[in-house]
Amino acid sequence: MSEIPLTGHNCPGDPCTIVIFGASGDLTKRKLLPALYNLKVLKLLPQNFAVIGVAVSEGNDEMYRAKTTEDINQFATRPVDKAEWDDFNKRTYYVEGDFNSIDTFKHLSSKIDDVRKTHNLPGNVLFYLAVSPTFFAKVVEQLHAVDLTTETSDAWRRVIIEKPFGRDLASSRALNADLTKYIKEDQIYRIDHYLGKETVQNIMVFRFGNSVFEPIWNRRYIEYVQITVAEELGVELRGGYYDHSGVMRDMVQNHILSVLSLIAMEPPSSISGDSVRNEKVKVLEAIRPMEPEEVISNTVRGQYSAGIVDGKEVPGYRTEPDVDPHSNTETFVAMKLEIDNWRWAEVPFYIRSGKRLAAHTTQVVIGFRRAPLLLFGNDIQNKTMPNRLVLHVQPDEGITLDIHAKRPGPNISLANVPLDFSYSDFGEHTAATGYETLLYDCMIGDTTLFHRYDSVDASWRIVNPILDVWQALPARDFPNYAAGTWGPEAADALIAKTGHTWHHYLLKP
């Protein structure tokens, strides 16, 4: 069986020059270069392309080619074919320079012209900003200054921007204003690598491609929704960044709200471009902003202390490298959100995310209401859980549906039976980094999986009131959960208010 494509499209992307700012960073060597190589192997990268790395590190074309060869052999997600890589690598170039210097961008402009002539490329250029957010606006301003952002009828210019897009609502709007001075909204591709995962993309197929589920995907049949993004790892070497971010900015404002909007959105008129993004924005705009007293009652924040993970002692957050020993930054959050529309009125959406938790898992749990008639008696009814649907996003991608079945024997005895589907059993596994689909979609101009600014703005309007209250009322009990647990006890108390518990539902290997 041939390898399954990473995308529904079968044609290669548009011939283009791919410029990566931050070419010497971890994201480039661990994710972007392996993703581009995977696209080449799958024949989805255009035959005619070039890659130009830009960074402050000393180097030239030959030095960069040697470094990327070293990196691909270490971080590739598939065996490296020498002929494929050699063809890729001879199209790789490097520009050394400071992002604050206009000379760097003049050099880049000349390099793009030279590369275009060498490889007979059109004027299409994809700029990937794998840099600190403090450079987003500056890089775009400099690109504009040397006329690298101007599009023509036969040449596009697109800019991929990594998260975080601002630190709060005000800084997000200021950043967007700075960017749109020089480029149009349809040139900006705000990337969220979570949306490149198979199971996240499959949410739309699952909902709108199966007639058995969409008719019951509403408040009449669904009692609650839970979204969990749990990590066993701590902040590792990202303490300096994380201590100024926290889990709310790092995970909730982008990843989790993106998944929530896919779960809750109305059926779009098509599955591409603005049709999907319009429906996602409607969901975010319908989420009820919290008043200060609601923040106190409907949210829980936590910070991990030392503990045991996988049988090993691990340090507490405040003793991690580059973290303030008196830090009040949250490493865990749980909250209840409500969507004020006809489909989801009075259905609580519980979300939680944290570091140093008991397992590494991302999952969505749809809890269905109990059957309305007690046909089998109160005792049996109380011993069986309501039907649940679990969408496993990572590390093992798949779907579990809990149903009720009668145990064999003369008496009526019900059991909860899980029906499991795993992507590992569904054809051949595609070796991927999670960035392939997103890079390919940018090359063909498909914006479906990228954030439009109105969705970014709407998500900050949800998160900002919570951050404001937390800043005004610093936590007095940090650290309040041990590493290797499922978070603070207050998170269990939060969901228990409506008679529910958190589900720790791991897909069977």
Coordinates of C-alpha atoms in Angstrom, one line a residue:
M1 CA 0.0 0.0 0.0
S2 CA 1.4 3.4 -0.9
E3 CA 1.8 6.1 1.7
I4 CA -1.3 8.1 2.6
P5 CA -0.9 11.8 1.5
L6 CA -0.8 14.4 4.3
T7 CA -3.5 16.5 2.6
G8 CA -6.6 16.0 0.5
H9 CA -4.8 17.7 -2.4
N10 CA -2.7 15.7 -4.8
C11 CA -1.0 18.4 -6.8
P12 CA 2.3 20.0 -5.7
G13 CA 2.3 23.5 -4.2
D14 CA 3.1 26.5 -6.3
P15 CA 6.7 27.0 -7.3
C16 CA 8.2 29.4 -4.8
T17 CA 11.1 30.6 -2.7
I18 CA 10.7 29.8 1.0
V19 CA 12.5 32.3 3.3
I20 CA 12.8 31.2 6.9
F21 CA 13.7 33.8 9.5
G22 CA 15.2 32.2 12.5
A23 CA 17.0 29.6 10.4
S24 CA 19.3 28.5 13.1
G25 CA 16.6 28.0 15.8
D26 CA 15.1 24.8 17.2
L27 CA 11.8 25.2 15.3
T28 CA 13.5 25.2 12.0
K29 CA 15.8 22.2 12.5
R30 CA 13.3 20.1 14.4
K31 CA 10.1 20.8 12.5
L32 CA 10.3 23.0 9.4
L33 CA 13.2 21.4 7.5
P34 CA 11.9 17.8 8.2
A35 CA 8.4 18.9 7.2
L36 CA 9.6 20.4 3.9
Y37 CA 11.7 17.3 3.3
N38 CA 8.6 15.1 3.9
L39 CA 6.6 17.2 1.4
K40 CA 9.3 16.7 -1.2
V41 CA 9.3 12.9 -0.7
L42 CA 5.5 12.9 -1.0
K43 CA 5.7 15.0 -4.2
L44 CA 3.8 17.8 -2.7
L45 CA 6.6 20.3 -2.6
P46 CA 6.9 21.9 -6.0
Q47 CA 9.7 20.5 -8.2
N48 CA 11.0 24.0 -8.6
F49 CA 11.7 25.6 -5.3
A50 CA 14.4 27.2 -3.1
V51 CA 14.9 27.6 0.6
I52 CA 16.7 30.7 2.1
G53 CA 17.6 30.7 5.8
V54 CA 18.0 34.0 7.5
A55 CA 19.6 34.3 11.0
V56 CA 22.1 36.3 13.0
S57 CA 24.5 33.3 13.3
E58 CA 27.7 33.5 11.2
G59 CA 27.5 31.5 8.1
N60 CA 27.2 31.1 4.3
D61 CA 25.5 28.8 1.8
E62 CA 28.0 26.0 2.2
M63 CA 28.1 26.2 6.0
Y64 CA 24.3 26.2 6.2
R65 CA 24.0 23.2 3.8
A66 CA 26.4 21.3 6.0
K67 CA 24.4 22.2 9.1
T68 CA 21.0 21.3 7.6
T69 CA 22.4 18.0 6.5
E70 CA 23.5 17.3 10.1
D71 CA 20.1 18.4 11.4
I72 CA 18.0 16.4 9.0
N73 CA 19.9 13.2 9.8
Q74 CA 19.1 13.9 13.5
F75 CA 15.5 15.1 13.3
A76 CA 14.0 13.6 10.2
T77 CA 10.7 11.6 10.8
R78 CA 11.6 9.1 8.1
P79 CA 14.8 7.5 6.7
V80 CA 16.7 10.1 4.7
D81 CA 17.0 9.3 1.0
K82 CA 20.4 10.6 0.0
A83 CA 19.3 11.5 -3.6
E84 CA 16.2 13.3 -2.4
W85 CA 18.1 15.2 0.3
D86 CA 20.9 16.1 -2.1
D87 CA 18.4 17.6 -4.5
F88 CA 16.8 19.5 -1.6
N89 CA 20.0 20.7 -0.1
K90 CA 21.5 22.2 -3.3
R91 CA 18.4 24.5 -3.4
T92 CA 19.2 25.7 0.2
Y93 CA 20.9 29.1 0.8
Y94 CA 21.8 31.4 3.7
V95 CA 21.7 35.1 4.6
E96 CA 23.5 36.2 7.8
G97 CA 22.3 39.4 9.4
D98 CA 20.6 41.4 12.1
F99 CA 16.8 41.7 11.7
N100 CA 17.1 45.4 12.9
S101 CA 19.4 46.2 10.0
I102 CA 18.0 47.3 6.6
D103 CA 21.3 45.9 5.1
T104 CA 20.2 42.4 6.0
F105 CA 17.0 42.8 4.0
K106 CA 18.8 44.4 1.0
H107 CA 21.1 41.4 1.0
L108 CA 18.1 39.1 1.2
S109 CA 16.4 40.9 -1.7
S110 CA 19.5 40.4 -3.8
K111 CA 19.7 36.7 -2.8
I112 CA 16.1 36.1 -3.8
D113 CA 16.8 37.6 -7.2
D114 CA 19.9 35.5 -7.6
V115 CA 18.1 32.3 -6.6
R116 CA 15.2 33.0 -8.9
K117 CA 17.5 33.3 -11.8
T118 CA 19.5 30.2 -10.8
H119 CA 16.4 28.0 -10.5
N120 CA 14.1 29.8 -13.0
L121 CA 11.6 30.5 -10.3
P122 CA 8.5 32.8 -10.4
G123 CA 8.1 35.7 -8.0
N124 CA 6.2 33.7 -5.4
V125 CA 7.8 34.0 -1.9
L126 CA 6.7 32.5 1.4
F127 CA 8.2 34.2 4.5
Y128 CA 8.2 32.1 7.7
L129 CA 8.8 34.1 10.8
A130 CA 10.2 31.5 13.2
V131 CA 11.5 34.2 15.5
S132 CA 10.7 35.9 18.8
P133 CA 7.3 37.7 18.7
T134 CA 9.2 41.0 19.3
F135 CA 10.5 40.8 15.8
F136 CA 7.2 40.1 13.9
A137 CA 6.4 43.7 13.1
K138 CA 10.0 44.7 12.6
V139 CA 10.7 42.0 10.0
V140 CA 7.5 42.8 8.1
E141 CA 8.4 46.5 8.1
Q142 CA 11.9 45.8 6.8
L143 CA 10.5 43.4 4.1
H144 CA 8.2 46.2 3.0
A145 CA 11.0 48.7 3.0
V146 CA 12.9 46.7 0.3
D147 CA 9.7 46.0 -1.6
L148 CA 9.6 42.3 -0.8
T149 CA 5.9 42.3 0.3
T150 CA 4.4 43.7 -2.9
E151 CA 2.2 41.2 -4.8
T152 CA 1.5 41.2 -8.5
S153 CA -1.0 39.4 -10.7
D154 CA 1.5 36.6 -11.3
A155 CA 3.4 36.6 -7.9
W156 CA 2.2 36.2 -4.4
R157 CA 3.9 37.1 -1.1
R158 CA 2.8 35.3 2.1
V159 CA 3.9 35.6 5.7
I160 CA 3.6 32.8 8.2
I161 CA 3.6 34.1 11.8
E162 CA 4.0 31.8 14.8
K163 CA 2.3 32.2 18.1
P164 CA 1.9 34.1 20.4
F165 CA 0.1 36.8 18.6
G166 CA 0.3 39.4 21.3
R167 CA 0.2 39.0 25.1
D168 CA -3.3 40.4 25.6
L169 CA -6.1 42.1 23.7
A170 CA -4.4 45.5 23.5
S171 CA -1.0 44.2 22.3
S172 CA -2.7 41.8 19.9
R173 CA -4.5 44.7 18.3
A174 CA -1.4 46.8 18.2
L175 CA 0.6 44.1 16.5
N176 CA -2.1 43.5 13.9
A177 CA -2.2 47.3 13.2
D178 CA 1.6 47.3 12.8
L179 CA 1.4 44.3 10.3
T180 CA -1.4 45.6 8.3
K181 CA 0.4 48.9 7.6
Y182 CA 2.6 46.9 5.3
I183 CA 0.7 43.7 4.2
K184 CA -2.9 42.8 3.7
E185 CA -4.9 40.4 5.9
D186 CA -5.0 37.8 3.2
Q187 CA -1.2 37.7 3.1
I188 CA -0.9 36.9 6.8
Y189 CA -1.0 33.2 7.8
R190 CA -1.2 32.9 11.6
I191 CA -0.1 29.3 12.2
D192 CA -1.3 26.9 14.9
H193 CA 0.4 23.6 14.6
Y194 CA -2.4 21.9 16.5
L195 CA -4.6 22.4 13.5
G196 CA -2.2 20.3 11.5
K197 CA -2.8 17.2 13.5
E198 CA -4.8 14.4 11.9
T199 CA -7.5 14.0 14.6
V200 CA -8.1 17.8 14.8
Q201 CA -8.6 17.9 11.0
N202 CA -10.8 14.8 11.2
I203 CA -13.2 16.6 13.6
M204 CA -15.0 18.2 10.6
V205 CA -15.0 14.9 8.7
F206 CA -16.4 13.1 11.7
R207 CA -19.1 15.6 12.4
F208 CA -20.3 16.5 8.9
G209 CA -19.5 13.3 7.1
N210 CA -21.4 10.9 9.4
S211 CA -25.2 11.3 9.4
V212 CA -25.4 9.5 12.7
F213 CA -23.7 12.2 14.8
E214 CA -24.5 15.6 13.4
P215 CA -28.3 15.4 14.2
I216 CA -27.5 14.8 17.9
W217 CA -24.6 17.3 18.1
N218 CA -26.5 19.8 20.3
R219 CA -27.9 20.6 23.7
R220 CA -30.8 18.2 23.5
Y221 CA -28.4 15.2 23.5
I222 CA -25.1 16.4 24.8
E223 CA -24.7 17.2 28.5
Y224 CA -21.2 18.5 28.6
V225 CA -17.9 18.7 26.7
Q226 CA -14.4 18.3 28.2
I227 CA -11.1 19.3 26.5
T228 CA -7.9 18.2 28.1
V229 CA -4.4 19.1 27.0
A230 CA -2.0 17.5 29.5
E231 CA 1.8 17.3 29.4
E232 CA 4.1 15.2 31.6
L233 CA 7.0 17.6 30.8
G234 CA 7.8 20.7 32.7
V235 CA 9.0 24.0 31.1
E236 CA 12.4 22.4 30.3
L237 CA 14.6 25.1 28.8
R238 CA 11.7 27.4 28.0
G239 CA 11.6 28.9 31.6
G240 CA 12.4 32.4 30.4
Y241 CA 9.6 32.5 27.9
Y242 CA 7.1 30.5 29.9
D243 CA 7.4 32.6 33.1
H244 CA 6.2 35.6 31.1
S245 CA 3.5 33.6 29.4
G246 CA 1.8 30.9 31.5
V247 CA -0.5 28.1 30.3
M248 CA -3.4 30.5 29.6
R249 CA -1.4 32.4 26.9
D250 CA 0.6 29.4 25.8
M251 CA -2.2 26.9 25.3
V252 CA -5.7 28.1 26.0
Q253 CA -5.9 31.4 23.9
N254 CA -4.8 29.6 20.7
H255 CA -4.7 25.8 20.7
I256 CA -7.6 24.9 23.0
L257 CA -10.0 27.6 21.8
S258 CA -9.2 26.5 18.2
V259 CA -10.2 22.9 19.0
L260 CA -13.3 24.1 20.9
S261 CA -14.5 26.2 17.9
L262 CA -14.2 23.1 15.6
I263 CA -16.2 21.0 18.1
A264 CA -18.9 23.7 18.5
M265 CA -19.2 25.4 15.1
E266 CA -22.2 25.2 12.8
P267 CA -21.9 23.4 9.5
P268 CA -20.0 25.6 7.0
S269 CA -21.1 26.1 3.4
S270 CA -17.9 24.5 2.3
I271 CA -14.8 22.9 3.9
S272 CA -12.3 25.4 2.7
G273 CA -11.2 29.0 3.3
D274 CA -13.5 31.6 4.9
S275 CA -16.5 29.4 5.1
V276 CA -14.9 27.4 7.9
R277 CA -13.3 30.4 9.5
N278 CA -16.5 32.3 9.6
E279 CA -18.2 29.6 11.6
K280 CA -15.3 29.3 14.0
V281 CA -15.4 33.0 14.7
K282 CA -19.2 32.8 15.4
V283 CA -18.5 30.3 18.2
L284 CA -15.8 32.3 19.8
E285 CA -18.0 35.4 19.7
A286 CA -20.8 33.5 21.4
I287 CA -18.7 32.4 24.3
R288 CA -19.9 34.4 27.3
P289 CA -17.1 36.7 28.7
M290 CA -16.7 36.3 32.4
E291 CA -17.4 38.9 35.0
P292 CA -14.8 39.2 37.8
E293 CA -16.8 37.2 40.2
E294 CA -17.4 34.5 37.6
V295 CA -13.6 34.3 37.0
I296 CA -13.2 33.4 40.7
S297 CA -16.0 30.7 40.6
N298 CA -15.5 29.3 37.1
T299 CA -11.7 29.1 36.8
V300 CA -8.9 27.3 38.6
R301 CA -5.1 28.0 38.3
G302 CA -2.2 26.0 39.5
Q303 CA 1.5 25.7 39.7
Y304 CA 3.4 22.5 40.1
S305 CA 5.7 21.6 42.9
A306 CA 8.3 18.8 43.0
G307 CA 7.0 15.3 42.5
I308 CA 7.4 12.0 40.8
V309 CA 7.0 11.5 37.0
D310 CA 7.7 8.1 35.4
G311 CA 9.3 7.0 38.7
K312 CA 11.8 9.9 38.7
E313 CA 11.9 12.9 41.0
V314 CA 11.4 16.1 39.1
P315 CA 11.8 19.7 40.4
G316 CA 9.1 22.2 41.1
Y317 CA 8.3 25.1 38.7
R318 CA 10.0 27.8 40.8
T319 CA 13.3 25.9 40.8
E320 CA 13.3 25.4 37.0
P321 CA 16.0 27.2 35.0
D322 CA 15.3 30.9 34.2
V323 CA 12.1 30.9 36.4
D324 CA 11.6 33.5 39.1
P325 CA 11.8 31.7 42.5
H326 CA 8.8 33.6 43.6
S327 CA 6.9 33.3 40.3
N328 CA 3.1 33.6 40.3
T329 CA 2.9 32.2 36.7
E330 CA 0.3 29.5 36.3
T331 CA 1.3 26.1 34.9
F332 CA -2.2 24.7 35.1
V333 CA -5.7 26.0 34.3
A334 CA -9.2 24.6 34.4
M335 CA -12.3 26.5 33.6
K336 CA -15.9 26.3 32.6
L337 CA -17.1 28.2 29.5
E338 CA -20.6 28.7 28.2
I339 CA -21.7 29.3 24.6
D340 CA -24.7 31.5 24.3
N341 CA -26.4 30.2 21.1
W342 CA -29.3 27.8 20.3
R343 CA -27.1 24.8 19.8
W344 CA -25.1 24.9 23.0
A345 CA -27.1 27.0 25.5
E346 CA -26.7 25.6 29.1
V347 CA -24.1 23.0 27.9
P348 CA -20.9 23.5 30.0
F349 CA -17.6 23.3 28.1
Y350 CA -14.8 22.3 30.6
I351 CA -11.2 22.9 29.5
R352 CA -8.0 22.1 31.4
S353 CA -4.3 22.2 30.5
G354 CA -1.2 21.9 32.5
K355 CA 2.5 20.9 32.8
R356 CA 3.9 18.1 34.8
L357 CA 0.6 16.2 34.9
A358 CA 0.1 12.4 35.3
A359 CA 0.1 11.7 31.5
H360 CA 0.8 13.2 28.1
T361 CA -2.6 13.4 26.4
T362 CA -4.8 15.7 24.4
Q363 CA -8.4 14.6 24.1
V364 CA -12.0 15.9 23.6
V365 CA -14.7 14.1 25.6
I366 CA -18.3 14.5 24.5
G367 CA -20.7 13.4 27.3
F368 CA -24.2 12.5 26.1
R369 CA -27.3 12.7 28.3
R370 CA -28.7 9.6 29.9
A371 CA -31.5 7.7 28.2
P372 CA -34.7 9.3 29.3
L373 CA -36.5 6.1 30.4
L374 CA -35.3 3.9 33.3
L375 CA -36.2 0.7 31.4
F376 CA -33.7 -1.4 33.3
G377 CA -34.2 -0.1 36.8
N378 CA -32.6 2.6 39.0
D379 CA -29.9 0.4 40.3
I380 CA -28.6 -0.6 36.8
Q381 CA -29.1 2.9 35.5
N382 CA -27.0 4.4 38.3
K383 CA -24.1 1.9 37.8
T384 CA -23.7 2.7 34.1
M385 CA -22.0 5.7 32.8
P386 CA -23.7 7.8 30.1
N387 CA -22.5 7.3 26.6
R388 CA -19.2 9.2 25.9
L389 CA -17.4 10.0 22.7
V390 CA -13.6 10.6 23.0
L391 CA -11.5 12.2 20.3
H392 CA -7.9 11.4 21.0
V393 CA -5.6 14.0 19.5
Q394 CA -2.2 13.0 20.9
P395 CA -0.1 11.1 21.5
D396 CA -2.2 8.2 20.0
E397 CA -4.6 9.6 17.5
G398 CA -8.0 7.9 17.4
I399 CA -11.6 7.8 18.5
T400 CA -13.4 5.9 21.3
L401 CA -17.2 5.6 21.7
D402 CA -18.6 4.2 24.9
I403 CA -21.8 2.2 24.5
H404 CA -24.0 0.1 26.7
A405 CA -24.3 -3.7 26.1
K406 CA -25.9 -6.6 28.0
R407 CA -23.5 -9.0 29.7
P408 CA -24.1 -12.6 28.7
G409 CA -26.4 -14.5 31.1
P410 CA -30.0 -14.9 32.1
N411 CA -30.2 -11.6 34.0
I412 CA -30.3 -8.1 32.7
S413 CA -26.8 -6.7 33.5
L414 CA -25.4 -3.7 31.6
A415 CA -21.8 -3.0 30.9
N416 CA -19.9 0.0 29.4
V417 CA -18.2 -1.2 26.3
P418 CA -15.6 1.0 24.5
L419 CA -15.5 0.9 20.7
D420 CA -11.9 2.0 19.8
F421 CA -10.6 3.3 16.5
S422 CA -6.9 4.1 16.2
Y423 CA -5.2 5.8 13.4
S424 CA -2.3 3.4 13.8
D425 CA -4.6 0.7 12.4
F426 CA -5.9 2.8 9.6
G427 CA -3.7 2.2 6.6
E428 CA 0.0 3.2 6.8
H429 CA 1.3 5.7 9.3
T430 CA 2.5 8.9 7.7
A431 CA 5.8 10.1 9.2
A432 CA 5.1 13.8 9.9
T433 CA 6.0 16.7 12.1
G434 CA 2.6 18.3 12.2
Y435 CA 3.7 21.2 10.0
E436 CA 3.5 19.5 6.6
T437 CA -0.2 20.2 5.9
L438 CA 0.1 23.8 7.1
L439 CA 3.2 24.6 4.9
Y440 CA 1.5 23.0 1.9
D441 CA -1.7 24.9 2.4
C442 CA 0.2 28.2 2.5
M443 CA 1.9 27.3 -0.8
I444 CA -1.5 26.7 -2.4
G445 CA -3.2 29.6 -0.7
D446 CA -5.6 27.6 1.4
T447 CA -6.3 29.6 4.6
T448 CA -8.7 27.1 6.2
L449 CA -6.4 26.0 9.0
F450 CA -4.9 29.4 9.7
H451 CA -6.3 32.0 12.1
R452 CA -7.9 35.1 10.7
Y453 CA -7.5 38.2 12.9
D454 CA -11.1 38.4 14.0
S455 CA -10.8 34.9 15.6
V456 CA -7.6 36.0 17.3
D457 CA -9.3 39.1 18.6
A458 CA -12.3 37.1 19.8
S459 CA -10.2 34.6 21.7
W460 CA -8.3 37.4 23.5
R461 CA -11.7 38.9 24.5
I462 CA -12.5 35.6 26.2
V463 CA -9.1 35.2 27.9
N464 CA -8.3 38.9 28.8
P465 CA -10.9 39.3 31.6
I466 CA -9.5 36.2 33.3
L467 CA -5.9 37.4 33.1
D468 CA -6.9 40.8 34.5
V469 CA -8.5 39.2 37.6
W470 CA -5.5 36.9 38.1
Q471 CA -3.1 39.8 37.9
A472 CA -5.2 41.8 40.4
L473 CA -5.5 38.9 42.8
P474 CA -2.2 36.9 42.8
A475 CA -2.5 33.3 43.8
R476 CA -1.7 32.7 47.5
D477 CA -1.4 28.9 47.4
F478 CA 1.2 28.4 44.7
P479 CA 2.6 25.7 44.3
N480 CA -0.7 23.8 44.7
Y481 CA -0.2 20.5 43.0
A482 CA 2.5 17.9 42.9
A483 CA 4.2 17.0 39.6
G484 CA 2.9 13.7 38.4
T485 CA -0.7 14.3 39.5
W486 CA -3.8 15.6 37.6
G487 CA -3.6 19.1 39.0
P488 CA -5.0 21.0 42.0
E489 CA -7.9 19.5 43.9
A490 CA -9.9 22.7 43.2
A491 CA -10.1 21.6 39.5
D492 CA -12.0 18.5 40.6
A493 CA -14.3 20.6 42.8
L494 CA -15.0 23.0 39.9
I495 CA -16.4 20.2 37.7
A496 CA -18.1 18.5 40.6
K497 CA -20.4 21.5 40.9
T498 CA -22.4 20.1 38.0
G499 CA -22.2 16.5 39.0
H500 CA -19.3 15.5 36.7
T501 CA -15.8 14.3 36.9
W502 CA -12.7 14.7 34.7
H503 CA -12.2 11.8 32.4
H504 CA -8.6 10.4 32.2
Y505 CA -9.3 8.3 29.1
L506 CA -6.2 6.9 27.4
L507 CA -6.5 5.0 24.1
K508 CA -5.5 1.4 24.3
P509 CA -2.2 0.6 22.6

